[in-house]
PDB file of C-alpha atoms in Angstrom:
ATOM      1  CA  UNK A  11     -18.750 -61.620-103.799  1.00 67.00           C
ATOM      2  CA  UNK A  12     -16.981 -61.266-100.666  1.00 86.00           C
ATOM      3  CA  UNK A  13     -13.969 -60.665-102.837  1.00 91.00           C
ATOM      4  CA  UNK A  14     -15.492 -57.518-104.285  1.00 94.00           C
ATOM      5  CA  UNK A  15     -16.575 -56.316-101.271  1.00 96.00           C
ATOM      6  CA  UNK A  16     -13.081 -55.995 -99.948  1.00 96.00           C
ATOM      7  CA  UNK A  17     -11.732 -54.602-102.953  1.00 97.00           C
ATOM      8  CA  UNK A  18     -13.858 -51.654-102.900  1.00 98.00           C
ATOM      9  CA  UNK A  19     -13.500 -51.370 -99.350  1.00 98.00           C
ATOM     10  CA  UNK A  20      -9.604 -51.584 -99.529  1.00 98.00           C
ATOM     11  CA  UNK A  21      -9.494 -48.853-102.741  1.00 98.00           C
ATOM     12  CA  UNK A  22     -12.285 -46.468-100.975  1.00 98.00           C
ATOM     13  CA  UNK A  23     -10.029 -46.466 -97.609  1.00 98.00           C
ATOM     14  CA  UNK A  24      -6.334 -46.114 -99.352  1.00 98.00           C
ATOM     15  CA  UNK A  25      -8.083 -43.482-101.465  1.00 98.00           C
ATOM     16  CA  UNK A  26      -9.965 -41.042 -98.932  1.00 98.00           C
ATOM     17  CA  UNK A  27      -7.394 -41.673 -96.162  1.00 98.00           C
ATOM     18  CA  UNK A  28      -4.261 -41.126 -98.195  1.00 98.00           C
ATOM     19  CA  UNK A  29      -5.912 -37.784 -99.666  1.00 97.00           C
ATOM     20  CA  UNK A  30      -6.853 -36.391 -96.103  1.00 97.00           C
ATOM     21  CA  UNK A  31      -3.437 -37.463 -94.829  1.00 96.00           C
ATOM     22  CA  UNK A  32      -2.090 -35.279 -97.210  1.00 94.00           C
ATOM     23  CA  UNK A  33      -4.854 -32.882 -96.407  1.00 93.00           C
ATOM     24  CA  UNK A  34      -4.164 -32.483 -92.825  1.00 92.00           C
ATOM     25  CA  UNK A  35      -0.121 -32.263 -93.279  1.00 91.00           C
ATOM     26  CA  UNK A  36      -1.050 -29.415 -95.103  1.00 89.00           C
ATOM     27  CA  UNK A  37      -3.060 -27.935 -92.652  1.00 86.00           C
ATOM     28  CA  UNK A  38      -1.164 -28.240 -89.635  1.00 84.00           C
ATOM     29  CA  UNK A  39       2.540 -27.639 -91.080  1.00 80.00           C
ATOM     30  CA  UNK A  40       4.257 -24.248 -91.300  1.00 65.00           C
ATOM     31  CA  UNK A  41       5.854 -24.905 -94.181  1.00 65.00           C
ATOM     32  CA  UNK A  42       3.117 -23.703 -96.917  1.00 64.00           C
ATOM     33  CA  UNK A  43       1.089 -20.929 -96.700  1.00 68.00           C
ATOM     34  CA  UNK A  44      -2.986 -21.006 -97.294  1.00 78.00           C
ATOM     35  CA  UNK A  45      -2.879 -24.367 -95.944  1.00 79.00           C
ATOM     36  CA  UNK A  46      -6.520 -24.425 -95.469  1.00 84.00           C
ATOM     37  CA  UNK A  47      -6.812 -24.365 -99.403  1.00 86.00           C
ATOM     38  CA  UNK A  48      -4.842 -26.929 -99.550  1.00 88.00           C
ATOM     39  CA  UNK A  49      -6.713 -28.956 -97.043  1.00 90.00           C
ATOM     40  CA  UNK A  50      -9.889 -28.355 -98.822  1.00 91.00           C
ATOM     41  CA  UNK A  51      -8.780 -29.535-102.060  1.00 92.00           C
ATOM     42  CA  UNK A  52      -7.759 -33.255-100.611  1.00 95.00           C
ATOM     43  CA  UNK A  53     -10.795 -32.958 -98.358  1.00 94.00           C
ATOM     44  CA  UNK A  54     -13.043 -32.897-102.093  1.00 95.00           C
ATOM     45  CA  UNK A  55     -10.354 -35.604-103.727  1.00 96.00           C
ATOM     46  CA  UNK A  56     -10.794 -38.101-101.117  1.00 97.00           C
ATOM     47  CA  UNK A  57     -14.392 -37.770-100.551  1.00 96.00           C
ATOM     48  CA  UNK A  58     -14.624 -39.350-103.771  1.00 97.00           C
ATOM     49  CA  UNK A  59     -13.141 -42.785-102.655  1.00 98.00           C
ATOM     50  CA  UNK A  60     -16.835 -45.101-102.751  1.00 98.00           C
ATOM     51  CA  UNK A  61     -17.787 -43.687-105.844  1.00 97.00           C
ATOM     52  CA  UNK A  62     -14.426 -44.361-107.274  1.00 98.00           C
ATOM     53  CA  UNK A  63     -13.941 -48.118-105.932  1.00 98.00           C
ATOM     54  CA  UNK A  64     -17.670 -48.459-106.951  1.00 98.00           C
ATOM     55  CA  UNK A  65     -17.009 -47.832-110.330  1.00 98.00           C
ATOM     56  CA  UNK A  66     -13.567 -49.205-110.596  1.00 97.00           C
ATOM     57  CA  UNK A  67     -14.390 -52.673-108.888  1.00 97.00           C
ATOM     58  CA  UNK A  68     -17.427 -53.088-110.694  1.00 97.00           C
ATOM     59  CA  UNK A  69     -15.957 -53.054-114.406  1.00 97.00           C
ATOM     60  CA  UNK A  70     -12.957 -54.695-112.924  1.00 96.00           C
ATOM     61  CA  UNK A  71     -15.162 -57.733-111.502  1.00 95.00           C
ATOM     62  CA  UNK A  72     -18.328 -57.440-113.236  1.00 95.00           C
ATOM     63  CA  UNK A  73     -17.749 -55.898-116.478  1.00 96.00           C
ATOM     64  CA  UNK A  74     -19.110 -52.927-118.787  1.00 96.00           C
ATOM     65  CA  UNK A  75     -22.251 -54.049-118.813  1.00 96.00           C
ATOM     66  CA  UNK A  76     -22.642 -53.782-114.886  1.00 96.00           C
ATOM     67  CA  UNK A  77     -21.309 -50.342-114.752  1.00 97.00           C
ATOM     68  CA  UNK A  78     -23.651 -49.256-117.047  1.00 97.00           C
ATOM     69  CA  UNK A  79     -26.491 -51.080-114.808  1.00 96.00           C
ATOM     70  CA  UNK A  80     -25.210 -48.934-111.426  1.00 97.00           C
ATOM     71  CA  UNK A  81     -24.107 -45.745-113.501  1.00 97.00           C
ATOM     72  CA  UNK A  82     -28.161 -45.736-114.478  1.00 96.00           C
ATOM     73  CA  UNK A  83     -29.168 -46.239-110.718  1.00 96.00           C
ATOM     74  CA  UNK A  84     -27.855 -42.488-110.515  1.00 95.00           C
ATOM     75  CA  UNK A  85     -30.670 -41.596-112.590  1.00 95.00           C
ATOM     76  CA  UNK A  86     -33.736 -43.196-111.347  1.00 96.00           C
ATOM     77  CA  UNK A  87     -36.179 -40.074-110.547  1.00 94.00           C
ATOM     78  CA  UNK A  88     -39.390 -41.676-110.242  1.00 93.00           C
ATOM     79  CA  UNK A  89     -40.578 -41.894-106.458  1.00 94.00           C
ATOM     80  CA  UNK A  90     -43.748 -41.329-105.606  1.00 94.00           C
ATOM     81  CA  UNK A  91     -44.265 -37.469-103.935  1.00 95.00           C
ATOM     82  CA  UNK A  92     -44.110 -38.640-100.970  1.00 94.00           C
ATOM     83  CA  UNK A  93     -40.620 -39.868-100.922  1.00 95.00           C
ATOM     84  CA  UNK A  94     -39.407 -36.516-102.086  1.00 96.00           C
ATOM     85  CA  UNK A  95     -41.494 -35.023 -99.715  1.00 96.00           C
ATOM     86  CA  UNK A  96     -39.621 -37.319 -96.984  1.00 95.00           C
ATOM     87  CA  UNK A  97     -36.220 -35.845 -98.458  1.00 95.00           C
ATOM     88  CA  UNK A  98     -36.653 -32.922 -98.132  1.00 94.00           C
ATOM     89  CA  UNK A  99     -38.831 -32.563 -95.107  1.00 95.00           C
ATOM     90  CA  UNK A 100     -37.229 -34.646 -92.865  1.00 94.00           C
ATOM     91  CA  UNK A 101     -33.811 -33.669 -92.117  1.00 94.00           C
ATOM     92  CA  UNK A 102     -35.521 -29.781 -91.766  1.00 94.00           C
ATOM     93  CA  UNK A 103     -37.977 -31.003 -89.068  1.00 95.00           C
ATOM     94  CA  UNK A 104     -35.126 -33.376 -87.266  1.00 95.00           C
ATOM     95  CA  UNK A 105     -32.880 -29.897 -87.465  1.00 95.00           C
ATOM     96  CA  UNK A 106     -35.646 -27.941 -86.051  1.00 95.00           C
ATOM     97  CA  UNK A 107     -36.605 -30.448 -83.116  1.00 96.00           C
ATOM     98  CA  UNK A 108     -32.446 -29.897 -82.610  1.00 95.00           C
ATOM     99  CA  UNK A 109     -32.835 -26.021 -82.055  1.00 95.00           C
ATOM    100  CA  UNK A 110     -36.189 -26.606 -80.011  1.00 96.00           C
ATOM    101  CA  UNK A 111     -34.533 -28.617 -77.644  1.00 96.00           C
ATOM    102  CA  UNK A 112     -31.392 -25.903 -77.391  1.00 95.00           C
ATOM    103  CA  UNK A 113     -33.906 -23.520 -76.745  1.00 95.00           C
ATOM    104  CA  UNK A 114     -35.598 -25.563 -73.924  1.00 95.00           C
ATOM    105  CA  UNK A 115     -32.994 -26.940 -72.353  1.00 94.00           C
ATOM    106  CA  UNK A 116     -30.168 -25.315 -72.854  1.00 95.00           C
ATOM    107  CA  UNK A 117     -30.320 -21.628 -73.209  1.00 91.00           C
ATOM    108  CA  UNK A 118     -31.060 -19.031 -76.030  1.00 93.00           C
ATOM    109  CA  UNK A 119     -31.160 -19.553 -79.698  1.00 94.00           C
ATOM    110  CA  UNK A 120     -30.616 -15.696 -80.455  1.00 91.00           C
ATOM    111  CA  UNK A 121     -32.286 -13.915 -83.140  1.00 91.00           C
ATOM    112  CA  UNK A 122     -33.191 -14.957 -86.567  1.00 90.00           C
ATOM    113  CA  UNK A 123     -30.838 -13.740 -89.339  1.00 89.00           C
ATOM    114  CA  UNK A 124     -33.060 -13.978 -92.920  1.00 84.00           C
ATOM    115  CA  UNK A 125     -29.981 -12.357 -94.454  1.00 83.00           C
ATOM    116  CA  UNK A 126     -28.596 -15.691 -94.554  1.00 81.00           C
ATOM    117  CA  UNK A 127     -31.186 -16.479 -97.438  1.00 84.00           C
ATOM    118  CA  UNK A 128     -28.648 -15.650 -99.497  1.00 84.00           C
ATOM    119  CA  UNK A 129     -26.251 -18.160 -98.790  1.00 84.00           C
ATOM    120  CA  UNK A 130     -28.645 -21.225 -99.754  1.00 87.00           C
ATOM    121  CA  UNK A 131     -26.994 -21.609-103.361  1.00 90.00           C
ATOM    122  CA  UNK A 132     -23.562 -21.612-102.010  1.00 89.00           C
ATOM    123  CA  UNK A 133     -24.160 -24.129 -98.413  1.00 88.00           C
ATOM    124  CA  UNK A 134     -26.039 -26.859-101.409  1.00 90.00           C
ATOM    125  CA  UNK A 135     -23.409 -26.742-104.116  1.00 89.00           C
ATOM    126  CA  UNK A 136     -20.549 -27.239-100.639  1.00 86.00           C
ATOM    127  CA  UNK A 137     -22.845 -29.913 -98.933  1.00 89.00           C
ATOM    128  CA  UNK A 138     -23.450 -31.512-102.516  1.00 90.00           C
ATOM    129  CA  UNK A 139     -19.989 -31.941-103.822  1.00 89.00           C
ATOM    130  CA  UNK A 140     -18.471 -32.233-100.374  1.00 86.00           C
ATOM    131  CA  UNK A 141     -20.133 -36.061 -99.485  1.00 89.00           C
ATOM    132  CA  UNK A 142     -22.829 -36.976-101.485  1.00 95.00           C
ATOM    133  CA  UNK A 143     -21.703 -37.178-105.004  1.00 95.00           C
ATOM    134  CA  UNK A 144     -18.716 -38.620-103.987  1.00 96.00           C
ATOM    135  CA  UNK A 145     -20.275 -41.043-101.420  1.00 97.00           C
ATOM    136  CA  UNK A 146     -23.709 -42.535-102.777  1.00 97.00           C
ATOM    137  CA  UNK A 147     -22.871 -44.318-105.504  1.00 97.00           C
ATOM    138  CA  UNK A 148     -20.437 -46.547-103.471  1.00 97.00           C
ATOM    139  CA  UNK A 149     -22.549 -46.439-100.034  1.00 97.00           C
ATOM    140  CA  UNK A 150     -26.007 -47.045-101.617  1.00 97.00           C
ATOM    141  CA  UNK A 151     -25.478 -48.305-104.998  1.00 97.00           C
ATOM    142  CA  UNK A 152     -22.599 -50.332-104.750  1.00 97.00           C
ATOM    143  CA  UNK A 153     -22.189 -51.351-100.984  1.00 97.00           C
ATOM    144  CA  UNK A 154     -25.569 -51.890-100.369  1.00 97.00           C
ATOM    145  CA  UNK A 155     -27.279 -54.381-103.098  1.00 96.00           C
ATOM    146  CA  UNK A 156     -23.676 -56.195-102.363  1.00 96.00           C
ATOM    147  CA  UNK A 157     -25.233 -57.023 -98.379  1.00 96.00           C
ATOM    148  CA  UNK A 158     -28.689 -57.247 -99.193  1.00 94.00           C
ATOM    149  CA  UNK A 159     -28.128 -60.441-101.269  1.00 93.00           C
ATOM    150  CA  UNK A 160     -27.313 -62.477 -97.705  1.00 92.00           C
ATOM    151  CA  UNK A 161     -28.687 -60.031 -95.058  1.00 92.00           C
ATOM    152  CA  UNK A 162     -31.788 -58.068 -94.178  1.00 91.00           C
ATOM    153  CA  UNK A 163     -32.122 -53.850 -94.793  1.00 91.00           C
ATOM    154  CA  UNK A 164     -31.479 -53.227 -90.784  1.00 92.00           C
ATOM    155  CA  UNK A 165     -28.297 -55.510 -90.432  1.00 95.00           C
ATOM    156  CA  UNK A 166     -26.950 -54.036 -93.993  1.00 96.00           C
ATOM    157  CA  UNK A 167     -27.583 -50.616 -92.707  1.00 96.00           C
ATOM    158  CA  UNK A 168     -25.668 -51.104 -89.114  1.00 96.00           C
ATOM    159  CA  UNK A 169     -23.138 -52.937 -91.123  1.00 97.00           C
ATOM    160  CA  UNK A 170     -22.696 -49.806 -93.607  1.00 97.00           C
ATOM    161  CA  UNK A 171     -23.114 -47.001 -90.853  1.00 97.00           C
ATOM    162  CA  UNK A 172     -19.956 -48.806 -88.888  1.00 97.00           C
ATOM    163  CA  UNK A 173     -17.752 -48.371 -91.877  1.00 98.00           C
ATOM    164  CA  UNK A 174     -19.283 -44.747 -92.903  1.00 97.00           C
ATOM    165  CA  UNK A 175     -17.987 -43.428 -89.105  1.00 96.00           C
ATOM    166  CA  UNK A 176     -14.301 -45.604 -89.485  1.00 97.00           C
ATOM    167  CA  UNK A 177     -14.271 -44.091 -93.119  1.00 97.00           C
ATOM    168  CA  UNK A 178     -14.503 -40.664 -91.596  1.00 96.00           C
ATOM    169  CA  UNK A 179     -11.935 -40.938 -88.987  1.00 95.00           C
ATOM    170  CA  UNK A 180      -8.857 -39.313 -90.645  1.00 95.00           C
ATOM    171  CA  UNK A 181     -11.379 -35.963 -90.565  1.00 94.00           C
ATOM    172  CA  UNK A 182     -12.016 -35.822 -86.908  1.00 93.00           C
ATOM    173  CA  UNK A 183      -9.072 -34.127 -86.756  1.00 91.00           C
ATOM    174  CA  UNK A 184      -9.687 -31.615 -89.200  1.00 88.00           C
ATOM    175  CA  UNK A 185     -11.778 -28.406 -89.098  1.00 87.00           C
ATOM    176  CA  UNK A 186     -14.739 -30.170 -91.507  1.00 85.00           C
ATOM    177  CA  UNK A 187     -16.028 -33.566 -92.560  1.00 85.00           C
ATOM    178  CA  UNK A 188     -17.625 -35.109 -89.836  1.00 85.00           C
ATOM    179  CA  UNK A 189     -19.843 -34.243 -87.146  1.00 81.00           C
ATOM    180  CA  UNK A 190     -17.179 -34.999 -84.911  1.00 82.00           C
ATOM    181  CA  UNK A 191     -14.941 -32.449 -86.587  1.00 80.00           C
ATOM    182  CA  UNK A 192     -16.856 -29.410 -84.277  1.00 68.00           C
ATOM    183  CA  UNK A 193     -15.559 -30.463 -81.276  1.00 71.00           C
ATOM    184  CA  UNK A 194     -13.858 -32.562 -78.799  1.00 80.00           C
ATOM    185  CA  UNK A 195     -12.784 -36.129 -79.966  1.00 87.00           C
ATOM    186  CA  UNK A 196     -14.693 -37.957 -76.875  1.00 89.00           C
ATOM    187  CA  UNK A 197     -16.171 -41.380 -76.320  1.00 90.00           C
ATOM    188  CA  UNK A 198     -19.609 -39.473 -75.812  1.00 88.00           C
ATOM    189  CA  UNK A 199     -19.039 -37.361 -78.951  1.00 89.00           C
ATOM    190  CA  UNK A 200     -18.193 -40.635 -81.135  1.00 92.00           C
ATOM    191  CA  UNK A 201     -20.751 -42.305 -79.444  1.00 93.00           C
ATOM    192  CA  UNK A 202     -23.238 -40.125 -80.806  1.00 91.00           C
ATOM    193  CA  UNK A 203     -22.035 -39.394 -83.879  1.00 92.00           C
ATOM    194  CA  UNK A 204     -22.423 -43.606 -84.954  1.00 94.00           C
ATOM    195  CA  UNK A 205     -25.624 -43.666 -83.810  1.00 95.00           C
ATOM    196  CA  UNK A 206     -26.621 -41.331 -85.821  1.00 94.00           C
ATOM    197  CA  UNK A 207     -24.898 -42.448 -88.753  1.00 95.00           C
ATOM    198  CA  UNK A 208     -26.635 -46.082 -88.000  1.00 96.00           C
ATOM    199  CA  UNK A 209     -29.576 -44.203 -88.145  1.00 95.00           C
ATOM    200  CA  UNK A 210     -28.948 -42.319 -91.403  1.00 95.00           C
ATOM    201  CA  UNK A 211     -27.453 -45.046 -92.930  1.00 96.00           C
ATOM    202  CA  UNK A 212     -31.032 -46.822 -92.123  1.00 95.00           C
ATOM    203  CA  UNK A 213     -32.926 -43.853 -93.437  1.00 94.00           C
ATOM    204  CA  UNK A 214     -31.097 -43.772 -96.576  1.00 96.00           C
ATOM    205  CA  UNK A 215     -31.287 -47.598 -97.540  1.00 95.00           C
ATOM    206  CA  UNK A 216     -34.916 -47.134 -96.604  1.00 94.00           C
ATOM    207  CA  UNK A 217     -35.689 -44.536 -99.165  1.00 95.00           C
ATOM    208  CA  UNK A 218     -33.592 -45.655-101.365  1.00 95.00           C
ATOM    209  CA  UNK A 219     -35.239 -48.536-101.432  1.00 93.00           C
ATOM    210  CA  UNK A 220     -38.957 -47.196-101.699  1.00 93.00           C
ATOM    211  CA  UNK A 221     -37.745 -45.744-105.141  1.00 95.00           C
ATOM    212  CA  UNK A 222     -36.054 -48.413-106.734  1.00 93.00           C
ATOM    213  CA  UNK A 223     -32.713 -48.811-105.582  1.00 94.00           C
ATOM    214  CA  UNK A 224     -32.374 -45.041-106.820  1.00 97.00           C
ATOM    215  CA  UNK A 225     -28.876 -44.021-105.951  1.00 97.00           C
ATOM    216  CA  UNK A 226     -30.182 -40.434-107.054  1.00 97.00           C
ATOM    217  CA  UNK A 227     -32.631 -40.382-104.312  1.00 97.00           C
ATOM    218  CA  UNK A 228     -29.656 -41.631-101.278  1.00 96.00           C
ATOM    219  CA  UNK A 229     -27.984 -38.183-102.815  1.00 97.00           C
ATOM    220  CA  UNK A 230     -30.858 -35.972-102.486  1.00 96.00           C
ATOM    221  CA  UNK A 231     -31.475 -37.511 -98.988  1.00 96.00           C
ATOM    222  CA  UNK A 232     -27.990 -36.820 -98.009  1.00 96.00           C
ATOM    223  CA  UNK A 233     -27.598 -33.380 -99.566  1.00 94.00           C
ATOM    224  CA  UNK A 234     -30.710 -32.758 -97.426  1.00 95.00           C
ATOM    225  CA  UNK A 235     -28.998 -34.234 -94.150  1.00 94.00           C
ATOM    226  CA  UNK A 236     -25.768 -32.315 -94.902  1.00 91.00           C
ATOM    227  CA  UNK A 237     -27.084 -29.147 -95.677  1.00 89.00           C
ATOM    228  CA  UNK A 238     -28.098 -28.548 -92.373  1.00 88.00           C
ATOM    229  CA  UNK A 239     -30.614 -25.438 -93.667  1.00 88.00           C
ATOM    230  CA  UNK A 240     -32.129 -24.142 -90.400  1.00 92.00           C
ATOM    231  CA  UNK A 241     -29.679 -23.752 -88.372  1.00 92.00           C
ATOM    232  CA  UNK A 242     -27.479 -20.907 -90.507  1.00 89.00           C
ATOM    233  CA  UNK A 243     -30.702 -19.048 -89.969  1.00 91.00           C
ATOM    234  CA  UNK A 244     -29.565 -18.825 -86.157  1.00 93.00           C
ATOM    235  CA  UNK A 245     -26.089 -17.065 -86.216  1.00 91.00           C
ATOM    236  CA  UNK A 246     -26.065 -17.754 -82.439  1.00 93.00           C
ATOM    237  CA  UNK A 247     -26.179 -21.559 -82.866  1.00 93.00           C
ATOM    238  CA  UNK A 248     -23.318 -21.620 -85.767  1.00 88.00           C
ATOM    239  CA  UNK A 249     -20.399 -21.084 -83.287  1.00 87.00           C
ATOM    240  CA  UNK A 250     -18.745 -25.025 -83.346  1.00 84.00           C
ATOM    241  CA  UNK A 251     -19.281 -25.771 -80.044  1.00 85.00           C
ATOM    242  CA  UNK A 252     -23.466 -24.869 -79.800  1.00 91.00           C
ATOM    243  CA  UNK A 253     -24.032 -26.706 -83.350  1.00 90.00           C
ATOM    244  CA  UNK A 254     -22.447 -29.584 -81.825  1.00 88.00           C
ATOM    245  CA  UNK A 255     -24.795 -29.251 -79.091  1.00 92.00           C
ATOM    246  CA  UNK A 256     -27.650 -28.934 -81.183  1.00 94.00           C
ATOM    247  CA  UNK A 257     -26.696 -31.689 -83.654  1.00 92.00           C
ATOM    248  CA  UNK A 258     -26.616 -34.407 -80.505  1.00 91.00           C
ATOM    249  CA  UNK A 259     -30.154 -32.804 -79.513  1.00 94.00           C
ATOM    250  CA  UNK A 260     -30.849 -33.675 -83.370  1.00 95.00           C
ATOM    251  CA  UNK A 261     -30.559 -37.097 -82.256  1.00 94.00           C
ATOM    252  CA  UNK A 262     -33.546 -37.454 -80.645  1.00 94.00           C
ATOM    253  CA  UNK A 263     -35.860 -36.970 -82.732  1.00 95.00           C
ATOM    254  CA  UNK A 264     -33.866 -38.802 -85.666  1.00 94.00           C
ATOM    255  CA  UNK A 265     -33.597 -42.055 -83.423  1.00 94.00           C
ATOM    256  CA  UNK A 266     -37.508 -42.076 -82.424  1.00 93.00           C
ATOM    257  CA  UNK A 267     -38.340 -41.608 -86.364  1.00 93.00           C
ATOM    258  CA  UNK A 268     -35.879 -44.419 -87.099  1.00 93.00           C
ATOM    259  CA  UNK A 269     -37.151 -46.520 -84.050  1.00 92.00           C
ATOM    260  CA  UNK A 270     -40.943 -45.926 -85.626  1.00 91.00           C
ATOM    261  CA  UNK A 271     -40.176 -46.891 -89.428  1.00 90.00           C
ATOM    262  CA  UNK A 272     -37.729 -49.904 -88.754  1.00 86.00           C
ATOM    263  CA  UNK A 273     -40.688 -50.863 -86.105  1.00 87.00           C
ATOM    264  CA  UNK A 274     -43.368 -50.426 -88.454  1.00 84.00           C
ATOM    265  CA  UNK A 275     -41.651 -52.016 -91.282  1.00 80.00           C
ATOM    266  CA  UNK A 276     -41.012 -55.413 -88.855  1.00 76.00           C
ATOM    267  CA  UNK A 277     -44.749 -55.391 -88.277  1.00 74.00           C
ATOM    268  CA  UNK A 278     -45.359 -55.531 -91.839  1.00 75.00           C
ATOM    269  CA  UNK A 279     -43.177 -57.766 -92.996  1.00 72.00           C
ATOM    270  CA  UNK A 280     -44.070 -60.480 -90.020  1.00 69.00           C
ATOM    271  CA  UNK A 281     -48.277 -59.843 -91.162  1.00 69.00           C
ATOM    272  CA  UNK A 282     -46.966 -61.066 -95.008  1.00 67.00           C
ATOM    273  CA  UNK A 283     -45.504 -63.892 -93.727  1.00 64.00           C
TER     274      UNK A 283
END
């Protein structure tokens, strides 16, 4: 097992980091023009490294018949209303506690643009193909049933959230990618962004879980997270350095509701016992 582990995690890194290599040569030499085309088109490729490895090392290791058992995880819809409710509710309200916050201690949040209604279909299909699709499927449906055979859903979360921020290095430097990517490459700034990643990370195994081991549901959750709806609603806010600002106030909130569930979920498990 441990041997498959590695092997994913070796062909997801040489993948992604290879590709953005490649992507940020382009991007900060002279020698091509539009290199910011070119830098998006690695970005995509590499982004695709876990679901790659995940289906590579599984019908290298495990055979046809396991692919076809974590292919059909991609496809497990039914969750009870709730959970969907949780997917799509959540990362709104954590992204509006973010702006609240701004606005209280910061400074102003400017006016409300509607206009931007129109660019829904367009920030979805980005925040869809740009992570989650080519994410999930190693993260939560490969990675993840892998640690829960010898550890609990908290310790396989931290463990996961660790190697989702070292996975995402090679795009600190680069204009997109990371959370990290909007501003200065700090030990606060770091900091911040792996705790919230740990937290994610928690909040996706959790409702993932809930539903089944539905890798479908860990997409929808982090479409949800990525998409990042509210705040293109405040033009003010979507200069780098303010969403930055907002996204660590966006902490808050997402630590407490992670503190609450994991908390809740202790006391339940220790009342079975």
């Amino acid at each position: 097992m441990r041997t498959n582990i590695i092997a994913f995690l070796l062909f997801t890194f040489i993948w992604s980091w290879l590709n953005w290599g490649i992507a940020l040569y382009y991007l900060k030499t002279d020698s091509v023009e539009d290199g910011m085309t070119y830098f998006i088109s690695f970005f995509f490729i590499g982004a695709y490294g876990p679901t790659l490895a995940a289906i590579i090392t599984t019908a290298f290791f495990e055979g046809s018949s396991a692919l076809r058992a974590l292919l059909k995880r991609l496809f497990i819809w039914r969750a009870s209303p709730k959970v969907y409710l949780a997917v799509f509710a959540l990362p709104i309200i954590f992204m509006f506690s973010g702006i609240y916050l701004y606005h209280l201690f910061v400074g102003s949040i400017g006016n409300v643009s509607l206009s931007k209604v129109a660019l829904i279909p367009s920030i979805i299909g980005y925040s869809l193909f740009a992570g989650p699709m080519g994410e999930e499927l190693g993260w939560r449906g490969y990675l993840l049933p892998k640690l829960l055979e010898s550890h609990s859903s908290t310790k396989s979360s931290i463990v996961i959230g660790f190697i989702w921020v070292t996975w995402h290095i090679p795009l600190f430097f680069g204009p997109t990618g990371a959370l990290i990517s909007y501003g200065d490459i700090t030990f606060l700034n770091v900091s911040v962004y792996l705790l919230a990643t740990i937290c994610l990370s928690y909040l996706f195994t959790y409702l993932s879980s809930i539903a089944n081991g539905s890798v479908l549901i860990a997409i929808l959750t982090h479409l949800s997270v990525n998409a990042g709806l509210p705040i293109f609603f405040f033009p003010n806010l979507t200069v780098p350095e303010k969403a930055l600002i907002v996204f660590k106030l966006t902490i808050i909130p997402l630590v407490l509701f992670t503190a609450y569930v994991g908390t809740k979920n202790t006391i339940r498990r220790s009342a079975e016992k």
